[in-house]
Every structure is written in C-alpha cells, then in structure tokens.
Coordinates of C-alpha atoms and ligand atoms in Angstrom, one line a residue:
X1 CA 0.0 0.0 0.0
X2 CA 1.2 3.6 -1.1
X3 CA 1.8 6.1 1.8
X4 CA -1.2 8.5 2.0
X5 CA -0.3 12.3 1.6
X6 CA -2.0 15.4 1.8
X7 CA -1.6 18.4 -0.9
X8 CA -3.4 21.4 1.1
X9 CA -3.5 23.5 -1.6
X10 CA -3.7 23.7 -5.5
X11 CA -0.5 22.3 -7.6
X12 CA 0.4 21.8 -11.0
X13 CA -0.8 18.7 -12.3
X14 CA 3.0 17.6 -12.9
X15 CA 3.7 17.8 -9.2
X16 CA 0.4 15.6 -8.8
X17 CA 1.4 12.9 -11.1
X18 CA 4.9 13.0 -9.9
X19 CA 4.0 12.1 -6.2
X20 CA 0.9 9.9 -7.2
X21 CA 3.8 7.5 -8.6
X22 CA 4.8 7.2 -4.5
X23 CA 1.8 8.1 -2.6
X24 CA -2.0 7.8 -2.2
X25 CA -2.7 11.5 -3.1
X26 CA -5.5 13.6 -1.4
X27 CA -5.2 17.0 -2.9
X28 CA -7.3 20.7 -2.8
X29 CA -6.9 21.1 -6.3
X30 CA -10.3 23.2 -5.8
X31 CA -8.1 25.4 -3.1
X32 CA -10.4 25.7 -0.5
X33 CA -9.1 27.5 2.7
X34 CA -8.3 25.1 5.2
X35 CA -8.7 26.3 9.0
X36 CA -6.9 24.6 11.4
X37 CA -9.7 22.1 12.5
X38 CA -10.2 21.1 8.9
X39 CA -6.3 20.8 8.2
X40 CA -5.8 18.5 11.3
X41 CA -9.0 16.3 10.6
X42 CA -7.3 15.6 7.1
X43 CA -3.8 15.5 7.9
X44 CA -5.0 12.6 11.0
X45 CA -4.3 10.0 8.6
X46 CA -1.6 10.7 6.7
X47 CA 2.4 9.9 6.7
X48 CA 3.3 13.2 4.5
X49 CA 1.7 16.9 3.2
X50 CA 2.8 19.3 0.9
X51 CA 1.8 22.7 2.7
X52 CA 2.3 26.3 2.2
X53 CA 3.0 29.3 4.5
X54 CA -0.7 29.6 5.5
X55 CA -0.9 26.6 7.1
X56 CA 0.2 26.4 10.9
X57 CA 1.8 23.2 11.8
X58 CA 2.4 22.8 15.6
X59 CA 2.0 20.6 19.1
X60 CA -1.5 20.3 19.2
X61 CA -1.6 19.9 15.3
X62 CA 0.5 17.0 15.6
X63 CA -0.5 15.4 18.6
X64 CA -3.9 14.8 16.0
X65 CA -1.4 13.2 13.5
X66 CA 0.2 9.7 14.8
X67 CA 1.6 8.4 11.4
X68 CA 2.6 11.7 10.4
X69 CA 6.2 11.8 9.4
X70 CA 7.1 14.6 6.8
X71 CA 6.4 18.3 6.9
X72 CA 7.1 20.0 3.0
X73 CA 6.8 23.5 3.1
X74 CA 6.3 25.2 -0.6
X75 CA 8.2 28.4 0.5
X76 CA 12.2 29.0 2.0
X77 CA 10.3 31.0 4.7
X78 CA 9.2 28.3 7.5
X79 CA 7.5 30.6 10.1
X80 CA 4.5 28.8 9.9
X81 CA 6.0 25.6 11.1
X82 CA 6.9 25.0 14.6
X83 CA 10.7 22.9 14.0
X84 CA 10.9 21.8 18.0
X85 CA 7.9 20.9 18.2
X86 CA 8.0 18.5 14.6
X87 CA 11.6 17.4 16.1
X88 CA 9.9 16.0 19.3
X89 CA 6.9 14.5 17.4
X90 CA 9.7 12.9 15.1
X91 CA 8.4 14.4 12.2
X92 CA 11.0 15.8 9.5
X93 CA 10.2 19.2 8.0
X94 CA 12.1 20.7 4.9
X95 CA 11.8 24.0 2.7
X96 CA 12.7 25.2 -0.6
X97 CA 15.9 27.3 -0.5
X98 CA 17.9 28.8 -3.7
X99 CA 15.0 28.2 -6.3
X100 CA 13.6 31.1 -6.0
X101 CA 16.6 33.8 -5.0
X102 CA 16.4 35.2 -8.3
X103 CA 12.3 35.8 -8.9
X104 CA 12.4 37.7 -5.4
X105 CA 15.6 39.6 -6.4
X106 CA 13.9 40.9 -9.3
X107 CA 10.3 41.3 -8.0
X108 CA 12.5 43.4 -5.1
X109 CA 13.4 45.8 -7.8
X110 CA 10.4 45.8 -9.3
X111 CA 8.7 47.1 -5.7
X112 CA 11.8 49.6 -5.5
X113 CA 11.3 51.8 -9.1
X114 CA 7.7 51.1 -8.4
X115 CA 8.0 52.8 -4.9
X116 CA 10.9 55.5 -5.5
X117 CA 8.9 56.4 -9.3
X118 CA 5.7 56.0 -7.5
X119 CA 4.6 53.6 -10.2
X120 CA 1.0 52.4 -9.2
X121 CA 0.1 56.0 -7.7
X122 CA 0.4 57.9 -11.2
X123 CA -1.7 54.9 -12.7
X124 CA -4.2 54.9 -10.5
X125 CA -4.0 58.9 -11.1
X126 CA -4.5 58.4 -15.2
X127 CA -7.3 55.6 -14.8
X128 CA -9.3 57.6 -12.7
X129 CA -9.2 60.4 -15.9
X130 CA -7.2 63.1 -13.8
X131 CA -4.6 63.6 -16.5
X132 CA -5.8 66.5 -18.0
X133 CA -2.3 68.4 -19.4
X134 CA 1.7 67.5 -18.2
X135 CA 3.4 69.4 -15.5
X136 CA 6.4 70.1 -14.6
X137 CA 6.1 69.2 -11.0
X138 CA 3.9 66.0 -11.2
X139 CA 4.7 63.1 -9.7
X140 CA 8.7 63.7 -9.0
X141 CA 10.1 60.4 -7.4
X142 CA 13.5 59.6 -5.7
X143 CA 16.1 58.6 -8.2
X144 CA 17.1 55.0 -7.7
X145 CA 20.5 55.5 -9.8
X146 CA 23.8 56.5 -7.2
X147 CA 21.4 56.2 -4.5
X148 CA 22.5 54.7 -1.4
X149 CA 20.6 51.2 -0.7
X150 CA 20.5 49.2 2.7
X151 CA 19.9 46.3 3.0
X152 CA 19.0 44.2 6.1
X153 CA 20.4 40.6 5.6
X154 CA 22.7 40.1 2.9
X155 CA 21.6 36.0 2.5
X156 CA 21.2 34.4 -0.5
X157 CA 18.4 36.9 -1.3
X158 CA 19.6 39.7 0.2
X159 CA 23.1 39.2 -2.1
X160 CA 21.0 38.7 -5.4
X161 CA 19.3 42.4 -4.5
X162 CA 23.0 44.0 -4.1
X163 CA 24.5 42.8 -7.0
X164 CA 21.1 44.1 -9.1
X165 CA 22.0 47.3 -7.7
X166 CA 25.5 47.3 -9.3
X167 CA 23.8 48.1 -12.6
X168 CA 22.0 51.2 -11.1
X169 CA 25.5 52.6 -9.8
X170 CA 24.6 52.7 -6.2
X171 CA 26.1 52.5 -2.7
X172 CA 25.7 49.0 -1.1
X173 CA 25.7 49.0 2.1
X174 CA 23.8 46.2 5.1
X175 CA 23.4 44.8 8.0
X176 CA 23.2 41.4 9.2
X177 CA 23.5 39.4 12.6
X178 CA 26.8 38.3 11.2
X179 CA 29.4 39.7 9.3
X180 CA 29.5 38.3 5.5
X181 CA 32.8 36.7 4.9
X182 CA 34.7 38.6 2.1
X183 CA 34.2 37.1 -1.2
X184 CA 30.1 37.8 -0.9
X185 CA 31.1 41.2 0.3
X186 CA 33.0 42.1 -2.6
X187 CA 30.4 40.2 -5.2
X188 CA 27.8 42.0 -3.2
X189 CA 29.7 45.3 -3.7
X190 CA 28.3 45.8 0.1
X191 CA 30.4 47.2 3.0
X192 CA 28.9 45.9 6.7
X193 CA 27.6 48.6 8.9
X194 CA 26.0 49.2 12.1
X195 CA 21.6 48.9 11.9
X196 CA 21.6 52.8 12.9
X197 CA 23.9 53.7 10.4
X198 CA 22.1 51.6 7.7
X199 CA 18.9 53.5 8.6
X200 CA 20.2 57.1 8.6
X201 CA 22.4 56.4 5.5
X202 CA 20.0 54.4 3.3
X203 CA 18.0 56.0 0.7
X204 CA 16.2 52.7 0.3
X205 CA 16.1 50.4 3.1
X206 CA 15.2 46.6 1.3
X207 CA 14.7 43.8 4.2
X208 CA 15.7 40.2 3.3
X209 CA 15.7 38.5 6.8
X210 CA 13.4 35.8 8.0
X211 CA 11.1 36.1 10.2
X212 CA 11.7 34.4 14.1
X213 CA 11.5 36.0 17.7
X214 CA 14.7 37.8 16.9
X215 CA 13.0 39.8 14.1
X216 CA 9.8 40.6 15.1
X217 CA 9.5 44.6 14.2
X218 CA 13.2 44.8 13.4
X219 CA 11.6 48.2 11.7
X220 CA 9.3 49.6 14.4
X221 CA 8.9 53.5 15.1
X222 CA 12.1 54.1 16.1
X223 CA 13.9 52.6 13.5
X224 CA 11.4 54.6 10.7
X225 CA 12.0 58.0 12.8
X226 CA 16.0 57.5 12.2
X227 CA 15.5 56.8 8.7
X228 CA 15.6 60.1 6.0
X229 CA 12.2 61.5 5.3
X230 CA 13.0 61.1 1.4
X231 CA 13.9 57.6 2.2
X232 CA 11.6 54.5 0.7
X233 CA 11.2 51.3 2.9
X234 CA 10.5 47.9 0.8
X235 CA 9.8 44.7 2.6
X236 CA 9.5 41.5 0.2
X237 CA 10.8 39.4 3.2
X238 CA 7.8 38.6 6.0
X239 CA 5.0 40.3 7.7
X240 CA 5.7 40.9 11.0
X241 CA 9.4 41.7 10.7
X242 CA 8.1 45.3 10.0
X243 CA 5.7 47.0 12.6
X244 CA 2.3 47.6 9.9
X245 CA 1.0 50.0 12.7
X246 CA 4.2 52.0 12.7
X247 CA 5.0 51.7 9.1
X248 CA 1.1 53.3 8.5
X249 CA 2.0 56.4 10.9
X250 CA 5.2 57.2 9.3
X251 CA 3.8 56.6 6.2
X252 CA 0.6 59.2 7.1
X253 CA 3.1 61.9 9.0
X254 CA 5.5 61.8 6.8
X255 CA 8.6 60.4 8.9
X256 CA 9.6 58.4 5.7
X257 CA 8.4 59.1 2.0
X258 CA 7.2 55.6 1.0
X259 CA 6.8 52.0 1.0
X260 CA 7.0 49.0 -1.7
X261 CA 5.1 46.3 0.0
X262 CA 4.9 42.1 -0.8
X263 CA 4.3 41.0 2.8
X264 CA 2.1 41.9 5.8
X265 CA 1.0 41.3 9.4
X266 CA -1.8 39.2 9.6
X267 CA -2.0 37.8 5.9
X268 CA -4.0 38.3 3.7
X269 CA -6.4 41.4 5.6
X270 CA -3.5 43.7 5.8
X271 CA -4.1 46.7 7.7
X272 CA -7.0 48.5 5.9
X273 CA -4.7 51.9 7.2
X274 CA -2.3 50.8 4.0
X275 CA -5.3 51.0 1.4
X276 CA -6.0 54.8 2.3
X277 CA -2.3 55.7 1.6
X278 CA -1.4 56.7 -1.8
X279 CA 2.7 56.7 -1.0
X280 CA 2.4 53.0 -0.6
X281 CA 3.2 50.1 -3.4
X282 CA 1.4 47.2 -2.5
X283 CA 1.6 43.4 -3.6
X284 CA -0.6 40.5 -2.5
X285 CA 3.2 38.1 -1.4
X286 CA 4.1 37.3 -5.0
X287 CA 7.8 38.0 -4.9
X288 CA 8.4 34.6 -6.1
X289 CA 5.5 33.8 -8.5
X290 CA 6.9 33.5 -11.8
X291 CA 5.6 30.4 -13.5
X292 CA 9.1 29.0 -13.6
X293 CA 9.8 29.7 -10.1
X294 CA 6.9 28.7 -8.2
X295 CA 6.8 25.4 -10.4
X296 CA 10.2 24.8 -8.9
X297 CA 9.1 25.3 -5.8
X298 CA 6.3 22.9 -5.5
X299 CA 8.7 20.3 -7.8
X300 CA 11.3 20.7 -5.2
X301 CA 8.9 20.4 -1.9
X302 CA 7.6 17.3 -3.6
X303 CA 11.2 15.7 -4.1
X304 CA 11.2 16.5 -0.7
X305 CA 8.2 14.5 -0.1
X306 CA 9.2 11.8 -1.8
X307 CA 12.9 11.3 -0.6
X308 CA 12.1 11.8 3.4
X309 CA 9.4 9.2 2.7
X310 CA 11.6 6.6 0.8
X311 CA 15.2 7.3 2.0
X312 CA 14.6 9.0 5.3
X313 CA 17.0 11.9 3.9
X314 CA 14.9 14.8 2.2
X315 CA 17.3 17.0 0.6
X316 CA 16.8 20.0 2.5
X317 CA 16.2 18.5 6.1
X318 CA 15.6 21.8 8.2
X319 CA 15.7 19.5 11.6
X320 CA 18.6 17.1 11.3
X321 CA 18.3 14.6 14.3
Ligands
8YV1 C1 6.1 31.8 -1.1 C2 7.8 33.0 0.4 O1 5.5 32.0 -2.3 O2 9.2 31.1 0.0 C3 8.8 32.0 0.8 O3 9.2 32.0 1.9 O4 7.5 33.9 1.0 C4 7.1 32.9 -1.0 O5 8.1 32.7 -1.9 C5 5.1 31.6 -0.1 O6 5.7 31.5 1.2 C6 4.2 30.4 -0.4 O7 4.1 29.5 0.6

C-alpha cells in the first residue's frame, strides 16, 4: 500500500502525477481555505503533506497526527512551522531554499522603481481620468541611480538584490546578525555597517531576513524615525518583521516618503490603514510567483516529499536529528 499524503492547496498537475507515482494523493486542487480544525482532521491519517505558508503546523496539530512523518513546506520561509515541536513528534520538515533567490531579487526591484517612481500612484491617477495636461512638478520620485541602498540581511536573497544594484551605480551597504565573509562582500559590492547607520544612510532600506522572535518589528517606530524622510522602505521578506501600525504612521506623517510592500502582518487582511495611503506600493506576497519559479518550488517540496518518505534523507532537512 502507497503512503497517504495530503496536498493542502492547488499544484500543478505535474507535481500531482509526480507524487501519485509514491503516494495515495488527497489533494485541494479546488483550493479551498483550510482552517486549522479542517487541516488536522485531514492530515490525521496521513504519513506526508505538501503545505504552504498559511498553514500552521504545531503541538497540538501533531499530537492529531500519529503516522505523520514529513512536513514540506512550498516556500524557503518556514514561520508557519513550529521545527521543535516536529523534532519532538519525530516528524522531518524541509523547505525550498535557492530556487527562488532570483524571482524575489527581481520582484524586489520591481517594488523599489515602483515605490521611489511612485509607479501604481500615477496609474491609478491616469485611470481615474485626472490627467488633463503634463506638469512640470507631477509626480517627481527619488532617483534610484547612485542612491545609497540598505539592505538588512545580505543571504542568498539579500546578495541577489546587491549585485542588481550594481547596474543602477549605487552605494551597497547592510546589516546582518553576522558579518558576511569577504568574497560575498565584494560580489555584493556591500560594506557591513551598524543597523543605525544603515537606517540614517540608506536612501532605500530593502529587508531580506526571516522572520523568528529575533526579528519581530526589526523596523518599528524608532527605527522609521532614524531613517531620511526622502527615504523609501521595501519589505518582500515577511510580515511581522516590520511593525504595519508604525509603518502606516510614518507613512501618514510623513517620517519616511514611502513604502513598496509584498508582505504583511496578519496575511492576507493587511491593515485596511495601508489601502487609504497613496505613498504606498502594495503586492498580494508574489515575490516569487513566476511560472518558472513557483513550479520549482512545489517540484522541489515534492522531491522532498518523496525522498524523506523513501530514503529518510529529504534533501533540505531543516531538523537534522
Ligand atoms: C512563497 C515565500 O510564495 O518562499 C517563501 O518564503 O515567502 C514565498 O516565496 C510563499 O511563502 C508560499 O508559501
């Protein structure tokens, strides 16, 4: 008998076929929302599940979930999944790193010219029929070329962002919990510097750091009031890591000029504070969804799938034993 697997959320019919070669597949190809109750009543049974970052896997969740023995996560981020408590209930949880560095790079940029040109206000301007002659004044933006960017966490993201930036002839410069060893530094074109001099320096301030304890609000009220009022803040990283009640304020008083926004606090009703702002660039977390890249993605959580339930090694094993 096949090992039976959940799929909590749509896939493309590749990644089906693929792990209905191994498993006894129960899938949401109609992508329902799952709540909690209804994720642990159909994960009771099962060995394995494919999930994504909305779904909360922890204690009590597996205490419902006896055979359960593999976790696959559809995202590098792995907030949603509690790692002690998998470790403890002997269940192996993996992610999917380096596939998709280079579809977040870019959609970082895209939320940086859309933010510092303010893209999406001067279209929403034009399709509401305002544009009645060209001035002089309208719309003038931050110039992204020689600027100074900061970025917080120079990881395998973070690194794909600085050496974009090479192109624009800007300033690099980041912060991280560690120093970077050389070599990235000088691909990066990034010199190390302290979090307050990041945030006083930085004409763009781009956060590439997971979320955990240790970041929660890295950017809160204090850290927006020591940034440049002509400064732009752009967050393609996690909710949470930025404070959405702060952000709003600065946003409204004018503390910084603007935002470029993929992720929020509380996914997906964002702060409806964020909707009445017009400096603001806002995406619904698609840094990574380009049809190439999110196919990888669910290719590689299923290879996951399949290895941790056949060999016992998934290649990227986020709680080793
Ligand atoms: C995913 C992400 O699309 O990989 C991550 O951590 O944030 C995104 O690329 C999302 O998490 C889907 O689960």
């Amino acid at each position: 008998m096949k090992p039976k697997i959940l799929v909590t959320r749509e896939v493309f019919n590749d990644v089906l076929e693929y792990l209905s070669q191994y498993f006894d597949v129960t899938s949401n190809q109609p992508d329902l929302p799952m709540d909690a109750e209804t994720l642990a009543a159909n994960l009771a049974d099962k060995q394995g599940a494919m999930i994504t970052l909305s779904d909360k896997i922890d204690a009590t969740l597996l205490s419902r979930c006896p055979n359960l023995k593999a976790i696959c996560n559809i995202a590098v981020g792995y907030n949603n999944v509690d790692i002690e408590a998998c470790r403890k209930a002997g269940v192996m949880a993996t992610n999917t790193p380096g596939v998709l560095d280079d579809t977040t790079g870019d959609f970082t940029w895209a939320l940086v010219l859309a933010t510092a040109r303010r893209l999406t206000e001067a279209e929403a301007y034009l399709r509401a029929g305002q544009w009645d002659r060209w001035k002089l004044k309208q719309f003038l933006g931050l110039d992204v070329h020689h600027a100074t960017l900061g970025i917080f966490g120079l990881g395998r993201i973070g690194q794909v962002v600085a050496r974009r930036a090479i192109g624009f002839e800007m300033k690099v410069i980041y912060h991280d919990v560690r120093r970077a060893v050389s070599e990235i530094e000088e691909a990066s074109r990034a010199r190390f510097v302290s979090k307050e001099e990041l945030l006083s320096q930085a004409d763009i301030v781009t956060i590439h750091v997971p979320y955990s304890p240790a970041t929660h609000h890295l950017i809160g009220k204090q850290e927006m009031e020591r940034m440049k009022p002509t400064a732009i803040l752009i967050n393609a990283s996690r909710g949470g890591v930025v404070d959405d009640v702060a952000l709003i304020e600065a946003l409204l008083s004018g503390t910084i000029a603007g935002a470029g926004l993929d992720v929020f606090e509380n996914e997906p009703k964002l702060n409806p504070g964020f909707l009445a702002l017009k400096n603001v660039v806002l995406a619904p977390h698609i840094a990574s969804s380009s049809k190439a890249t999110r196919h990888k993605m669910a290719m590689l959580a299923a290879e996951n799938l399949v290895a941790a339930l056949t060999t016992g090694h998934p290649p990227n094993l986020l709680n080793p034993v």
